[in-house]
Amino acid sequence: SQKIEQNSEALNIQEGKTATLTCNYTNYSPAYLQWYRQDPGRGPVFLLLIRENEKEKRKERLKVTFDTTLKQSLFHITASQPADSATYLCALPFSGGYNKLIFGAGTRLAVHP
Amino acid sequence: GAVVSQHPSWVICKSGTSVKIECRSLDFQATTMFWYRQFPKQSLMLMATSNEGSKATYEQGVEKDKFLINHASLTLSTLTVTSAHPEDSSFYICSATASGGVTGELFFGEGSRLTVL
């Protein structure tokens, strides 16, 4: 069955540094991959989508890569700020269900001043 | 971006009672809405897919008679937790897609935290 893995350990970094989060998946070849941000007690907020034929996608300080050979996506936040502290979720469409998403457990990022 | 509103944001109920959670798309029509459940420090788990005017499709392991879903209009889906028990206590989140938006992008409600005593 489809499986998504994200670092369960929290990532602590210093303000101004680049945060890099990892998402690995198995038993699957998704047409696209998405990243969401979730703050405590709130619903997730969409950040970026990257398709299988795209290697890299950028949006302001965010950058996502998608390696379909390694079955891995990397999510980067450059010049990180304390306001970037949140849990970041990786999501893939269910096999056969284009808009149905399966989510990873998320990685909690803490940016310290 | 598209806005999805959920109500109530939190609810406490006694064991054995039923609770209804509403999910509304405020500025777009949502032919499909999804209901997720999230336990503390865990991932969002898809419970069911709700299609306007038809029966919901439930994921494996989700009891359709316990979690009643109604999607009567293009802007409203409801989830009713029937005969709630403490193990049903969780964070319930709805989401919807908007036509014309980014393919696959989901807009989420703020979530409803259910506590069953």
CSV table of C-alpha atoms in Angstrom, one decimal:
chain,number,residue,atom,x,y,z
A,1,SER,CA,0.0,0.0,0.0
A,2,GLN,CA,1.0,3.6,-0.4
A,3,LYS,CA,3.2,4.9,2.3
A,4,ILE,CA,4.6,8.4,3.1
A,5,GLU,CA,7.4,9.1,5.5
A,6,GLN,CA,8.4,12.4,7.0
A,7,ASN,CA,11.0,13.1,9.7
A,8,SER,CA,9.0,12.6,12.9
A,9,GLU,CA,11.7,14.5,14.9
A,10,ALA,CA,11.2,18.2,15.2
A,11,LEU,CA,13.6,20.4,13.2
A,12,ASN,CA,15.2,23.2,15.2
A,13,ILE,CA,17.1,25.9,13.3
A,14,GLN,CA,18.4,29.4,13.8
A,15,GLU,CA,16.6,32.4,12.2
A,16,GLY,CA,18.1,33.2,8.8
A,17,LYS,CA,19.2,29.7,8.1
A,18,THR,CA,17.7,27.4,5.5
A,19,ALA,CA,15.3,24.7,6.7
A,20,THR,CA,15.1,21.5,4.7
A,21,LEU,CA,12.4,19.0,5.2
A,22,THR,CA,12.2,15.5,3.6
A,23,CYS,CA,9.3,13.5,2.3
A,24,ASN,CA,9.8,9.9,1.1
A,25,TYR,CA,7.2,7.7,-0.4
A,26,THR,CA,7.0,4.0,-1.4
A,27,ASN,CA,4.8,1.7,-3.5
A,28,TYR,CA,3.6,4.5,-5.6
A,29,SER,CA,4.2,6.8,-8.6
A,30,PRO,CA,2.2,9.9,-8.0
A,31,ALA,CA,1.3,12.4,-10.7
A,32,TYR,CA,2.1,15.3,-8.3
A,33,LEU,CA,3.0,16.0,-4.7
A,34,GLN,CA,1.9,18.8,-2.4
A,35,TRP,CA,3.2,20.6,0.7
A,36,TYR,CA,0.9,22.1,3.4
A,37,ARG,CA,1.5,24.1,6.5
A,38,GLN,CA,-0.4,23.3,9.7
A,39,ASP,CA,-0.4,25.5,12.8
A,40,PRO,CA,-1.6,24.0,16.2
A,41,GLY,CA,-5.3,23.5,16.3
A,42,ARG,CA,-5.8,24.8,12.8
A,43,GLY,CA,-6.6,23.2,9.4
A,44,PRO,CA,-3.7,22.8,6.9
A,45,VAL,CA,-2.9,25.5,4.4
A,46,PHE,CA,-1.8,24.7,0.9
A,47,LEU,CA,1.7,25.9,0.0
A,48,LEU,CA,3.0,24.3,-3.2
A,49,LEU,CA,2.3,21.6,-5.7
A,50,ILE,CA,4.9,20.0,-7.9
A,51,ARG,CA,4.2,17.6,-10.8
A,52,GLU,CA,6.0,14.5,-11.7
A,53,ASN,CA,7.6,16.1,-14.7
A,54,GLU,CA,8.9,19.1,-12.7
A,55,LYS,CA,12.2,18.9,-10.9
A,56,GLU,CA,11.9,22.0,-8.9
A,57,LYS,CA,9.3,24.6,-8.0
A,58,ARG,CA,9.7,28.0,-6.2
A,59,LYS,CA,7.4,30.4,-4.4
A,60,GLU,CA,9.0,33.3,-2.6
A,61,ARG,CA,11.3,31.8,0.1
A,62,LEU,CA,10.0,28.3,-0.5
A,63,LYS,CA,11.5,25.7,-2.8
A,64,VAL,CA,10.4,22.2,-3.5
A,65,THR,CA,12.2,19.4,-5.4
A,66,PHE,CA,10.7,16.2,-6.6
A,67,ASP,CA,12.9,13.2,-7.5
A,68,THR,CA,10.7,10.4,-8.9
A,69,THR,CA,13.7,8.0,-9.1
A,70,LEU,CA,14.5,8.4,-5.4
A,71,LYS,CA,10.8,8.8,-4.6
A,72,GLN,CA,11.6,11.8,-2.5
A,73,SER,CA,10.6,15.5,-2.2
A,74,LEU,CA,12.6,18.1,-0.4
A,75,PHE,CA,11.0,21.3,1.0
A,76,HIS,CA,13.3,24.2,1.6
A,77,ILE,CA,12.6,27.5,3.4
A,78,THR,CA,15.3,30.0,2.9
A,79,ALA,CA,16.0,32.9,5.3
A,80,SER,CA,13.8,31.3,7.8
A,81,GLN,CA,11.9,33.4,10.3
A,82,PRO,CA,10.3,32.5,13.7
A,83,ALA,CA,6.9,33.0,11.9
A,84,ASP,CA,7.8,29.9,9.8
A,85,SER,CA,7.5,27.7,12.9
A,86,ALA,CA,4.8,25.2,12.2
A,87,THR,CA,4.2,21.6,11.1
A,88,TYR,CA,4.7,20.9,7.4
A,89,LEU,CA,2.8,18.2,5.8
A,90,CYS,CA,3.6,16.3,2.6
A,91,ALA,CA,0.6,15.0,0.6
A,92,LEU,CA,0.2,12.7,-2.4
A,93,PRO,CA,-3.0,11.8,-4.3
A,94,PHE,CA,-4.5,8.4,-3.7
A,95,SER,CA,-3.8,6.0,-6.4
A,96,GLY,CA,-6.8,6.3,-8.7
A,97,GLY,CA,-8.3,9.2,-6.8
A,98,TYR,CA,-6.9,12.4,-8.3
A,99,ASN,CA,-8.1,14.9,-5.7
A,100,LYS,CA,-8.1,12.5,-2.7
A,101,LEU,CA,-4.9,13.1,-0.7
A,102,ILE,CA,-2.9,10.9,1.6
A,103,PHE,CA,-0.9,12.9,4.1
A,104,GLY,CA,2.4,12.3,5.8
A,105,ALA,CA,2.6,12.7,9.6
A,106,GLY,CA,4.3,16.0,9.2
A,107,THR,CA,7.6,17.5,10.5
A,108,ARG,CA,7.5,20.2,13.1
A,109,LEU,CA,9.8,23.1,12.4
A,110,ALA,CA,10.9,25.5,15.1
A,111,VAL,CA,12.8,28.6,14.1
A,112,HIS,CA,14.6,30.3,16.9
A,113,PRO,CA,15.5,34.0,17.0
B,1,GLY,CA,-8.0,32.0,-2.0
B,2,ALA,CA,-11.1,30.0,-1.5
B,3,VAL,CA,-12.5,29.9,2.0
B,4,VAL,CA,-14.0,26.9,3.8
B,5,SER,CA,-15.8,27.4,7.1
B,6,GLN,CA,-16.4,24.8,9.7
B,7,HIS,CA,-18.7,24.9,12.6
B,8,PRO,CA,-18.5,24.4,15.5
B,9,SER,CA,-14.8,24.8,16.1
B,10,TRP,CA,-15.0,22.8,19.3
B,11,VAL,CA,-17.7,20.7,21.0
B,12,ILE,CA,-18.0,18.7,24.2
B,13,CYS,CA,-20.7,16.1,24.4
B,14,LYS,CA,-21.7,13.2,26.6
B,15,SER,CA,-21.1,9.7,25.6
B,16,GLY,CA,-24.1,8.3,23.6
B,17,THR,CA,-25.2,11.6,22.1
B,18,SER,CA,-24.8,12.7,18.4
B,19,VAL,CA,-22.9,15.6,17.2
B,20,LYS,CA,-23.2,17.4,13.8
B,21,ILE,CA,-20.3,19.3,12.2
B,22,GLU,CA,-21.0,21.6,9.3
B,23,CYS,CA,-18.6,22.4,6.5
B,24,ARG,CA,-19.3,25.3,4.1
B,25,SER,CA,-17.5,26.6,1.0
B,26,LEU,CA,-18.1,30.4,1.3
B,27,ASP,CA,-17.0,31.8,-2.0
B,28,PHE,CA,-17.0,28.8,-4.4
B,29,GLN,CA,-19.0,25.7,-5.2
B,30,ALA,CA,-17.6,22.4,-4.0
B,31,THR,CA,-18.9,19.4,-5.8
B,32,THR,CA,-16.6,17.3,-3.7
B,33,MET,CA,-15.7,17.6,-0.1
B,34,PHE,CA,-13.4,15.4,2.0
B,35,TRP,CA,-13.6,14.7,5.7
B,36,TYR,CA,-10.4,14.0,7.6
B,37,ARG,CA,-9.7,13.0,11.2
B,38,GLN,CA,-6.5,13.8,13.1
B,39,PHE,CA,-5.4,12.5,16.4
B,40,PRO,CA,-2.7,14.3,18.4
B,41,LYS,CA,0.7,14.3,16.8
B,42,GLN,CA,-0.6,12.1,14.0
B,43,SER,CA,-1.3,12.5,10.3
B,44,LEU,CA,-4.7,13.5,8.8
B,45,MET,CA,-6.6,10.3,8.0
B,46,LEU,CA,-9.2,10.5,5.2
B,47,MET,CA,-12.5,9.3,6.4
B,48,ALA,CA,-14.8,9.8,3.4
B,49,THR,CA,-15.4,11.6,0.2
B,50,SER,CA,-18.6,13.6,0.0
B,51,ASN,CA,-20.2,14.3,-3.4
B,52,GLU,CA,-23.0,16.7,-3.8
B,53,GLY,CA,-26.3,14.9,-4.4
B,54,SER,CA,-25.0,11.4,-3.9
B,55,LYS,CA,-23.9,9.0,-1.2
B,56,ALA,CA,-20.5,9.5,0.4
B,57,THR,CA,-17.7,7.1,-0.2
B,58,TYR,CA,-16.1,5.9,3.0
B,59,GLU,CA,-12.5,4.7,3.4
B,60,GLN,CA,-11.8,1.3,4.7
B,61,GLY,CA,-12.3,0.9,8.4
B,62,VAL,CA,-14.6,3.9,8.7
B,63,GLU,CA,-18.2,3.0,9.8
B,64,LYS,CA,-20.7,4.7,7.6
B,65,ASP,CA,-23.5,4.2,10.1
B,66,LYS,CA,-21.5,5.9,12.8
B,67,PHE,CA,-20.2,8.8,10.7
B,68,LEU,CA,-23.2,10.1,8.6
B,69,ILE,CA,-22.3,12.4,5.8
B,70,ASN,CA,-24.7,14.6,3.9
B,71,HIS,CA,-23.8,16.8,1.0
B,72,ALA,CA,-27.1,18.4,0.1
B,73,SER,CA,-25.8,21.4,-1.7
B,74,LEU,CA,-22.8,22.7,-3.6
B,75,THR,CA,-21.7,24.7,-0.6
B,76,LEU,CA,-22.6,22.5,2.4
B,77,SER,CA,-21.5,19.1,3.7
B,78,THR,CA,-22.3,17.8,7.2
B,79,LEU,CA,-20.7,15.1,9.3
B,80,THR,CA,-22.8,13.6,12.1
B,81,VAL,CA,-21.0,11.5,14.7
B,82,THR,CA,-23.8,9.2,16.0
B,83,SER,CA,-23.7,7.7,19.5
B,84,ALA,CA,-20.4,9.3,20.2
B,85,HIS,CA,-17.9,7.6,22.5
B,86,PRO,CA,-14.7,8.8,24.1
B,87,GLU,CA,-12.6,7.1,21.4
B,88,ASP,CA,-14.3,9.3,18.8
B,89,SER,CA,-12.7,12.4,20.5
B,90,SER,CA,-10.5,13.9,17.8
B,91,PHE,CA,-9.9,16.8,15.5
B,92,TYR,CA,-12.3,16.6,12.5
B,93,ILE,CA,-11.3,18.6,9.4
B,94,CYS,CA,-13.2,19.1,6.1
B,95,SER,CA,-11.7,20.2,2.8
B,96,ALA,CA,-12.9,21.0,-0.6
B,97,THR,CA,-11.5,21.6,-4.1
B,98,ALA,CA,-12.5,24.6,-6.2
B,99,SER,CA,-13.0,24.3,-9.9
B,100,GLY,CA,-10.5,26.4,-11.8
B,101,GLY,CA,-8.0,26.3,-8.9
B,102,VAL,CA,-4.7,24.5,-8.8
B,103,THR,CA,-5.3,20.8,-9.6
B,104,GLY,CA,-5.6,18.8,-6.5
B,105,GLU,CA,-5.2,21.8,-4.1
B,106,LEU,CA,-7.4,21.4,-1.1
B,107,PHE,CA,-8.9,24.2,0.9
B,108,PHE,CA,-9.3,23.2,4.5
B,109,GLY,CA,-11.7,24.3,7.2
B,110,GLU,CA,-10.4,25.4,10.6
B,111,GLY,CA,-11.3,22.0,12.1
B,112,SER,CA,-13.7,20.9,14.8
B,113,ARG,CA,-12.3,19.5,18.0
B,114,LEU,CA,-14.7,16.9,19.5
B,115,THR,CA,-14.4,15.8,23.1
B,116,VAL,CA,-16.7,13.0,24.2
B,117,LEU,CA,-17.0,12.7,28.0
